[in-house]
DNA sequence: GAGTTTGAAACT
DNA sequence: CAGTTTCAAACTC
């Protein structure tokens, strides 16, 4: 990928870096924050992962593999604190990738620097660093952290063609609240750039700033959705630069064009998490969708529904389930899943969430230790640990058709599945039962007993309803705060999160984050962090941070256990 | 493109 | 919680 020269230059330019480091401003900033470098890397990432939804399981699919590939690649450079960290990153795949990339091009100094640099990039436009602005913005920047960094970098790296737009988006995200003067415009763009999560997701794909509350589902969903795209508008989101901040302010046309461009480039799809890809690609016809879907875990294409009776306000509707508005390509009838009916959409979402808090969460969860099982064919490339949360219930398809959510998502069946005659090409239930897949279950079980003990070879309780997991955005917040020591930034994040949740109704999985939107969520759940996490209950897990990440860790080596919600619920209150 | 099959979502 | 119905995607022809 071509990186916009400008950015690269900046990032790589040692001189500027030096200047920055030596400058009074730099020192000042450093002295200010507790947030500093050290944790900045890990935490930021974690943050990102935590806060943002992850890309959905989307990643589990072949796409995933590619992602992973890049991830690994970059990871090297980026000094992974631990496996967990990696996983955490995982959640924010898109961002992560970006980040990694960014890291790649930068001296291993810390994300802080990275941020600065990135920031610098943004500002660079104006050439000389505006120190005052920098300082004033520093907080924001910090808040964004990895996300921004990564995204920013990603943006730049990812699509040269879009660099302009992306950088713009980044800049906006970092520097100013993205205000969409025109809702319609915004919405129009939404599909591609979801507001909630989407924004983030979208951003990731588009390099827009990541938002915090993602639609996990959309993202995560992957399977079907993964579209993270355009999500419902966070009402009020816009005002926060942070969050959604960065909603790319594109009108639909622009988006379309952008998408087209991307498609032409042929990159987006592969590199983007399925969800993302969906968002962007889905403008096409249903057939196209299928094709894409194949590529991805389940579908990589954008969502396009064909609802006749649900008004696109039920989970039957893929768009709705993915947290995106129906758009042109949809063939739905009496569709209410449109920006015009935002209130209705939100209300409905809330209602559904009240019934099932995880309704919009990513359906596929990836294990922290997920390792790609590389096989001869693409199918075998699924993440070993990716699994459908609830599992499927196939009776006749043998889990060999897309009727099967597991199969559709590109993940193997697990003990959570109640399928009959499972022949899932990505992993059969019986086979996976003892594998890492059930990690979640294992974790839960383990958690109940203590922590890092080895898992019992005993079968875990079958199908733990994820839905039962208590996840609340509030919890999320707490978690974040805890993790970050309640730093201002974390607070920011939390707040952002909340807002998004509120406005969105909370969602991913990905929710998700999605899936994609989901994966972030998933990652949260299974992320590196989570790896270290022991589940206390289905909803919360005890988390012990890796040494590197855990500032609270006692010298004695005692682990600090935190209770972390598995999923951030989209709804703020609950 | 129409019709069928399938299984998730929703409902009772 | 289980059984049934509704729904829309996936699939077949």
XYZ file of C-alpha atoms (C1' of nucleotides) in Angstrom:
599
model
C 0.000 0.000 0.000
C 1.136 3.353 -0.693
C 1.330 5.585 2.090
C 0.695 9.124 1.611
C 4.043 10.545 1.384
C 3.254 13.299 3.607
C 2.363 11.187 6.454
C 5.138 8.863 6.010
C 7.537 11.562 5.911
C 6.317 12.936 8.991
C 6.218 9.806 10.846
C 9.520 8.707 9.816
C 11.217 11.915 10.013
C 13.561 11.557 12.875
C 14.260 15.140 12.927
C 10.822 16.136 13.579
C 10.585 13.558 16.132
C 13.585 14.865 17.835
C 12.221 18.243 17.769
C 9.139 17.060 19.323
C 10.867 15.174 21.960
C 13.162 17.905 22.874
C 10.694 20.582 22.694
C 9.358 22.140 25.798
C 5.997 21.192 24.763
C 6.913 17.633 24.602
C 8.423 17.718 27.981
C 5.509 19.486 29.295
C 3.172 16.956 27.988
C 5.196 14.171 29.284
C 5.366 15.620 32.662
C 1.687 16.027 32.712
C 0.544 12.703 32.143
C 0.350 9.744 33.927
C -0.819 8.472 30.745
C 2.462 8.443 29.350
C 4.177 6.322 27.089
C 4.483 3.246 28.871
C 1.074 2.290 29.182
C 0.176 4.225 26.378
C 0.993 1.518 24.143
C -0.617 -1.332 25.768
C -3.325 0.464 27.373
C -4.171 2.452 24.497
C -4.550 -0.583 22.538
C -6.418 -2.280 25.114
C -8.521 0.628 25.321
C -9.127 0.683 21.850
C -10.046 -2.787 21.916
C -12.181 -2.427 24.852
C -13.827 0.537 23.865
C -14.279 -0.073 20.394
C -16.049 -2.781 19.213
C -14.180 -5.124 17.494
C -14.487 -6.194 14.223
C -16.561 -8.952 14.213
C -15.954 -12.333 13.828
C -15.722 -11.235 10.575
C -12.274 -11.772 11.081
C -12.722 -15.236 11.767
C -13.201 -15.867 8.246
C -10.689 -15.939 5.623
C -10.629 -12.308 5.903
C -9.593 -12.746 9.249
C -6.737 -14.592 8.232
C -5.532 -11.949 6.132
C -5.997 -9.594 8.877
C -4.205 -11.655 11.142
C -1.485 -11.961 8.806
C -1.021 -8.358 8.739
C -1.467 -8.184 12.307
C 1.188 -10.546 13.066
C 3.388 -8.854 10.779
C 2.938 -5.651 12.456
C 2.944 -7.085 15.794
C 6.480 -7.823 15.530
C 7.193 -4.302 15.266
C 4.926 -3.309 17.803
C 6.179 -4.999 20.683
C 3.341 -6.956 21.779
C 3.061 -6.913 25.392
C 1.611 -10.241 25.383
C -0.595 -12.550 23.673
C -3.377 -10.934 25.382
C -2.438 -7.685 24.032
C -2.460 -9.007 20.674
C -5.831 -10.252 21.174
C -6.951 -7.040 22.452
C -5.712 -5.536 19.366
C -7.542 -8.065 17.658
C -10.676 -6.597 18.726
C -9.966 -3.506 17.012
C -8.754 -5.081 14.053
C -9.012 -2.415 11.648
C -7.517 0.026 13.906
C -5.007 -2.329 14.924
C -3.856 -3.015 11.585
C -3.498 0.536 11.123
C -1.729 0.917 14.213
C 0.611 -1.708 13.446
C 1.334 -0.218 10.244
C 1.927 2.968 11.842
C 4.176 1.413 14.265
C 6.009 -0.161 11.566
C 6.938 3.043 10.127
C 7.766 4.651 13.344
C 10.540 4.305 15.720
C 9.606 2.120 18.555
C 9.055 4.648 21.007
C 5.670 4.481 22.300
C 2.370 5.250 21.206
C 2.493 8.518 22.709
C 4.971 9.468 20.219
C 3.031 7.791 17.704
C 0.098 9.784 18.613
C 1.997 12.844 18.488
C 3.310 11.991 15.219
C 0.022 11.093 13.918
C -1.290 14.142 15.338
C 1.480 15.857 13.769
C 0.417 14.428 10.577
C -2.864 15.877 10.909
C -1.543 19.121 11.812
C 1.126 18.859 9.444
C -1.164 19.898 6.900
C -0.624 23.208 8.275
C 2.988 22.451 8.249
C 4.526 23.462 11.409
C 3.295 21.990 14.475
C 1.031 24.172 16.281
C 2.210 23.623 19.743
C -0.469 25.421 21.466
C -3.015 23.534 19.623
C -1.129 20.420 20.248
C -1.148 20.936 23.882
C -4.689 21.822 23.998
C -5.499 18.887 21.900
C -3.308 16.544 23.677
C -5.995 15.365 25.877
C -8.129 14.494 23.049
C -5.404 12.834 21.345
C -4.603 10.778 24.248
C -8.057 9.767 24.503
C -8.147 8.560 21.106
C -5.125 6.742 21.561
C -4.486 3.760 19.725
C -7.520 4.031 17.855
C -6.698 7.209 16.394
C -3.234 6.399 15.874
C -3.837 3.277 14.340
C -6.643 4.416 12.417
C -4.971 7.415 11.331
C -2.056 5.529 10.257
C -4.115 2.902 8.826
C -5.981 5.291 6.895
C -2.970 6.623 5.427
C -1.477 3.372 4.796
C -4.474 1.625 3.703
C -5.724 3.503 0.925
C -3.752 5.979 -0.713
C -6.543 6.926 -2.830
C -8.529 7.781 0.116
C -5.788 9.336 1.922
C -7.151 12.641 1.368
C -10.437 11.840 2.739
C -9.068 9.841 5.486
C -6.667 12.236 6.642
C -9.356 14.639 6.667
C -11.408 12.399 8.707
C -8.668 11.773 11.077
C -7.948 15.302 11.479
C -11.475 15.955 12.180
C -11.712 13.316 14.629
C -8.817 14.477 16.465
C -9.205 18.064 16.186
C -12.735 18.827 15.887
C -16.039 17.424 16.511
C -17.515 16.281 13.423
C -20.612 18.071 12.946
C -22.816 17.086 10.249
C -24.783 19.928 9.192
C -27.003 17.730 7.297
C -28.370 14.698 8.882
C -29.334 13.244 5.686
C -25.946 13.600 4.375
C -24.547 12.072 7.354
C -26.912 9.307 7.274
C -26.442 8.769 3.722
C -22.898 8.218 4.427
C -23.667 6.188 7.284
C -24.110 3.038 5.697
C -20.680 3.187 4.803
C -19.698 4.954 7.818
C -21.752 3.932 10.628
C -22.254 6.391 13.160
C -21.860 4.483 16.172
C -19.630 1.952 15.883
C -19.751 2.272 12.517
C -18.169 5.369 12.588
C -15.432 3.723 14.152
C -15.610 0.818 12.095
C -16.259 2.629 9.098
C -13.633 4.825 10.014
C -11.411 2.067 10.340
C -12.200 1.032 7.039
C -12.271 4.420 5.884
C -9.916 5.544 8.260
C -12.206 7.641 10.020
C -11.721 7.949 13.562
C -12.946 5.186 15.493
C -15.789 5.680 17.513
C -16.164 4.181 20.689
C -19.362 2.530 20.882
C -19.607 0.325 18.047
C -22.282 -1.546 16.843
C -20.975 -4.705 17.717
C -23.372 -6.493 15.798
C -22.878 -4.860 12.771
C -19.408 -5.326 13.060
C -19.261 -8.424 14.551
C -21.836 -9.902 12.971
C -20.218 -10.840 10.723
C -21.624 -13.342 9.594
C -24.124 -11.589 8.262
C -23.390 -8.364 8.881
C -20.445 -7.330 9.210
C -21.232 -4.445 7.917
C -20.487 -2.257 10.072
C -21.051 0.224 8.178
C -23.267 2.580 8.595
C -24.693 2.608 11.473
C -27.326 4.313 13.056
C -26.595 7.690 13.863
C -25.566 8.193 17.189
C -27.747 10.725 18.049
C -25.787 13.309 19.410
C -22.777 11.601 18.639
C -21.723 13.938 16.286
C -21.047 16.411 18.749
C -18.273 14.517 20.171
C -15.380 14.562 18.105
C -14.273 11.689 19.860
C -16.551 9.242 19.303
C -17.983 9.192 16.396
C -16.456 11.761 15.993
C -15.014 11.315 13.288
C -17.700 10.437 11.433
C -16.650 11.133 8.138
C -18.722 13.757 6.944
C -19.506 12.413 3.653
C -22.634 12.488 1.891
C -23.936 9.412 0.458
C -22.726 10.202 -2.879
C -19.358 10.729 -1.623
C -19.518 7.557 0.141
C -20.562 5.769 -2.842
C -17.814 7.155 -4.773
C -15.465 6.343 -2.131
C -16.653 2.886 -2.024
C -16.372 2.537 -5.635
C -12.940 3.739 -5.546
C -12.074 1.324 -2.946
C -13.594 -1.444 -4.692
C -11.668 -0.580 -7.649
C -8.639 -0.607 -5.642
C -9.680 -3.964 -4.557
C -8.225 -3.516 -1.232
C -10.898 -2.732 1.062
C -12.494 -5.959 0.872
C -9.649 -8.016 1.705
C -8.171 -5.929 4.270
C -11.236 -4.867 5.948
C -12.982 -6.922 8.366
C -15.906 -8.382 6.955
C -18.055 -5.956 8.550
C -16.245 -3.186 7.106
C -16.094 -4.702 3.830
C -19.732 -5.161 3.927
C -20.372 -1.683 4.528
C -18.446 -0.600 1.692
C -19.202 -3.200 -0.763
C -22.660 -3.802 -0.249
C -23.982 -1.478 -2.567
C -24.215 -4.113 -5.007
C -26.762 -6.599 -5.634
C -27.707 -9.459 -3.555
C -25.780 -11.734 -5.696
C -22.782 -9.766 -5.104
C -23.428 -10.086 -1.541
C -23.296 -13.725 -1.697
C -20.107 -13.655 -3.455
C -18.572 -11.480 -0.966
C -19.977 -13.399 1.738
C -18.126 -16.267 0.570
C -14.989 -14.520 0.872
C -15.613 -13.581 4.317
C -16.713 -15.535 6.987
C -19.980 -15.196 6.275
C -20.400 -12.427 4.314
C -18.313 -9.826 3.549
C -20.517 -7.884 1.553
C -22.534 -5.101 2.754
C -25.928 -5.797 3.885
C -28.745 -5.598 1.709
C -31.986 -6.897 2.854
C -35.119 -7.964 1.193
C -37.532 -7.751 4.015
C -41.165 -7.732 3.207
C -42.967 -7.790 6.450
C -40.644 -6.879 9.211
C -40.256 -3.319 8.103
C -36.623 -3.923 8.677
C -37.092 -3.391 12.335
C -36.483 -6.888 13.463
C -33.465 -8.958 13.652
C -34.647 -10.817 10.676
C -33.445 -7.867 8.778
C -29.797 -8.121 8.242
C -29.381 -4.457 7.947
C -31.124 -3.819 11.143
C -29.326 -6.596 12.874
C -26.098 -5.199 11.665
C -26.963 -1.820 12.942
C -27.092 -0.186 9.623
C -29.739 1.611 7.786
C -31.216 0.157 4.762
C -30.037 1.823 1.687
C -30.607 1.889 -1.941
C -29.598 -1.629 -2.756
C -32.055 -3.017 -0.319
C -35.232 -4.413 -1.715
C -37.185 -4.113 1.421
C -40.791 -3.140 1.589
C -42.195 -0.603 3.964
C -38.808 -0.147 5.385
C -38.539 1.837 8.533
C -34.903 1.298 8.957
C -33.969 4.588 7.521
C -32.521 7.702 8.873
C -35.827 9.350 8.566
C -37.193 6.979 11.091
C -34.271 7.206 13.323
C -36.359 7.466 16.401
C -38.299 4.440 15.543
C -35.225 2.526 14.770
C -33.619 3.456 17.995
C -36.676 2.709 19.974
C -36.981 -0.640 18.385
C -33.419 -1.413 18.986
C -33.774 -0.540 22.561
C -36.724 -2.706 22.848
C -34.937 -5.603 21.367
C -31.992 -5.020 23.513
C -34.091 -4.889 26.559
C -35.205 -8.305 25.647
C -31.800 -9.462 24.792
C -28.928 -7.208 25.634
C -26.727 -9.074 23.315
C -29.068 -9.028 20.463
C -26.831 -6.685 18.635
C -23.658 -8.042 19.910
C -21.374 -9.918 17.720
C -22.393 -13.384 17.173
C -19.019 -14.773 16.748
C -16.449 -14.763 19.371
C -12.870 -15.279 18.880
C -10.638 -16.725 21.380
C -7.654 -14.962 22.523
C -5.466 -17.753 21.670
C -6.981 -17.988 18.401
C -4.598 -19.355 16.045
C -5.319 -19.650 12.519
C -5.727 -23.065 11.410
C -4.225 -22.976 8.083
C -5.345 -25.553 5.773
C -5.338 -26.198 2.177
C -8.379 -24.318 1.477
C -9.718 -21.122 2.651
C -12.177 -22.757 4.821
C -9.591 -24.257 6.946
C -8.203 -20.878 7.603
C -10.594 -20.053 10.272
C -9.402 -18.857 13.547
C -9.183 -21.781 15.735
C -10.803 -20.074 18.528
C -13.555 -18.304 16.769
C -16.929 -19.580 17.630
C -20.454 -18.600 17.345
C -21.635 -17.381 20.618
C -24.857 -19.083 20.837
C -24.127 -21.776 18.478
C -26.360 -23.013 15.782
C -29.313 -25.250 15.835
C -29.154 -26.811 12.476
C -31.097 -29.888 11.818
C -30.903 -30.516 8.169
C -28.140 -28.519 6.713
C -25.437 -30.391 8.524
C -23.887 -27.046 9.122
C -22.649 -27.097 5.614
C -24.755 -24.329 4.277
C -25.220 -20.773 5.052
C -28.337 -21.516 6.849
C -25.960 -22.347 9.597
C -24.801 -19.257 11.331
C -21.596 -20.863 12.338
C -20.809 -21.864 8.855
C -21.933 -18.598 7.517
C -19.640 -16.840 9.861
C -16.829 -19.035 8.861
C -16.379 -20.547 12.223
C -16.632 -24.039 13.424
C -19.372 -25.370 15.546
C -18.774 -25.714 19.191
C -20.309 -27.312 22.123
C -22.599 -24.395 22.180
C -24.234 -25.699 19.109
C -27.199 -27.949 19.172
C -26.840 -28.942 15.635
C -27.468 -32.381 14.380
C -25.200 -34.178 12.047
C -22.683 -31.410 12.158
C -20.229 -31.467 9.344
C -19.189 -27.899 9.545
C -16.227 -27.469 7.306
C -14.800 -24.929 9.672
C -14.905 -27.249 12.541
C -17.322 -29.772 13.691
C -18.986 -29.579 16.960
C -17.715 -32.816 18.252
C -14.219 -32.021 17.243
C -14.157 -28.591 18.611
C -15.690 -29.498 21.849
C -12.408 -30.110 23.430
C -10.615 -27.409 21.675
C -9.929 -23.907 22.519
C -13.172 -22.889 21.291
C -15.006 -23.227 24.236
C -12.568 -21.033 25.783
C -15.260 -18.825 26.853
C -16.977 -21.551 28.527
C -13.799 -22.703 29.929
C -13.047 -19.364 31.159
C -16.271 -19.153 32.855
C -15.784 -22.379 34.427
C -12.325 -21.603 35.368
C -13.257 -18.363 36.694
C -15.616 -19.861 38.995
C -12.865 -21.688 40.482
C -9.998 -19.593 40.550
C -8.064 -18.339 37.842
C -5.418 -19.538 35.898
C -5.828 -23.052 36.605
C -5.897 -25.407 33.884
C -9.092 -26.162 32.432
C -10.696 -29.199 33.377
C -11.009 -31.649 30.722
C -14.504 -31.946 31.764
C -16.997 -30.781 29.336
C -18.190 -27.390 29.985
C -21.640 -26.591 30.539
C -23.218 -26.653 27.251
C -24.263 -23.532 25.726
C -24.062 -20.855 28.096
C -26.361 -18.315 26.900
C -24.314 -15.420 26.146
C -27.287 -13.366 26.138
C -27.430 -13.828 29.734
C -24.171 -12.220 30.180
C -24.747 -9.058 31.871
C -23.143 -6.534 29.963
C -23.644 -3.037 30.355
C -22.060 -0.108 28.985
C -21.754 1.121 32.434
C -19.792 -1.809 33.316
C -17.789 -1.193 30.403
C -17.046 2.148 31.610
C -16.052 0.920 34.883
C -13.825 -1.449 33.335
C -12.203 1.106 31.320
C -11.739 3.293 34.153
C -10.280 0.609 36.148
C -7.977 -0.339 33.532
C -6.875 3.098 32.983
C -6.784 4.043 36.459
C -9.690 6.249 35.925
C -7.579 8.565 34.073
C -9.084 11.428 32.355
C -8.724 9.768 29.134
C -10.384 6.714 30.144
C -13.104 8.765 31.402
C -13.369 10.380 28.194
C -13.609 7.164 26.577
C -16.176 5.999 28.869
C -18.174 8.992 28.391
C -17.925 8.708 24.792
C -18.950 5.242 25.056
C -21.854 6.099 27.026
C -23.000 8.657 24.752
C -22.803 6.436 21.949
C -24.509 3.789 23.719
C -27.191 6.051 24.734
C -27.686 7.454 21.428
C -27.369 4.235 19.699
C -28.969 2.190 22.058
C -26.080 0.485 22.564
C -25.294 -1.956 20.609
C -22.253 -4.461 19.498
C -21.346 -6.810 18.144
C -19.743 -4.794 16.567
C -21.673 -4.786 19.010
C -19.471 -5.229 17.755
C -18.603 -4.768 16.728
C -19.835 -5.985 15.736
C -18.763 -7.683 14.314
C -16.904 -7.009 12.945
C -18.498 -4.601 15.011
C -18.388 -7.658 16.825
C -14.982 -8.591 17.063
C -14.061 -5.813 19.201
C -16.504 -7.063 21.544
C -15.386 -10.434 20.989
C -11.971 -9.413 21.557
C -13.031 -7.811 24.636
C -14.372 -10.949 25.718
C -11.672 -13.063 24.526
C -9.054 -10.593 24.092
C -5.704 -10.870 25.506
C -7.013 -9.083 28.339
C -9.682 -11.495 28.642
C -7.335 -14.234 28.314
C -6.133 -13.202 31.466
C -9.585 -12.842 32.494
C -11.396 -15.302 34.440
C -14.991 -15.217 34.178
C -16.775 -14.629 37.301
C -20.057 -15.038 35.790
C -21.311 -15.262 32.388
C -21.395 -11.608 32.305
C -18.331 -10.595 33.925
C -14.981 -11.972 34.003
C -12.143 -11.506 36.229
C -9.395 -9.981 34.492
C -5.863 -10.011 35.286
C -3.784 -7.886 33.193
C -0.627 -9.035 31.805
C 2.290 -7.773 33.655
C 3.081 -5.326 31.062
C -0.350 -4.001 31.098
C -1.073 -4.075 34.637
C -0.065 -1.089 36.540
C -1.902 -2.347 39.495
C -0.064 -5.411 39.717
C 1.606 -5.798 42.933
C 5.200 -6.362 43.219
C 4.532 -9.576 44.782
C 3.211 -10.674 41.528
C -0.225 -10.863 42.798
C -2.663 -10.335 40.144
C -5.240 -7.770 40.314
C -8.548 -9.080 39.349
C -11.042 -6.921 37.751
C -14.496 -7.617 36.939
C -15.111 -6.976 33.385
C -18.244 -7.316 31.507
C -18.066 -9.519 28.662
C -19.855 -7.294 26.420
C -20.561 -3.758 26.447
C -24.110 -3.393 26.082
C -25.270 -0.884 23.780
C -27.663 0.468 26.117
C -26.281 2.667 28.698
C -28.535 1.806 31.350
C -29.314 -1.619 32.186
C -37.225 -15.219 -11.113
C -40.284 -18.230 -8.640
C -40.627 -21.563 -5.391
C -38.669 -24.304 -1.608
C -35.911 -25.081 2.332
C -33.881 -23.767 6.395
C -33.105 -22.056 10.867
C -33.065 -17.738 13.555
C -36.125 -14.554 15.634
C -40.315 -13.675 17.587
C -44.273 -14.990 19.749
C -47.330 -17.733 22.840
C -38.557 -22.867 29.035
C -40.611 -25.275 25.284
C -43.415 -25.270 21.355
C -45.127 -22.749 17.481
C -45.212 -19.197 14.148
C -43.117 -15.746 11.428
C -39.631 -14.217 8.708
C -36.102 -13.621 5.352
C -31.912 -15.571 3.698
C -30.097 -19.410 1.320
C -30.794 -22.474 -1.913
C -32.848 -25.097 -5.944
C -34.851 -25.389 -10.180
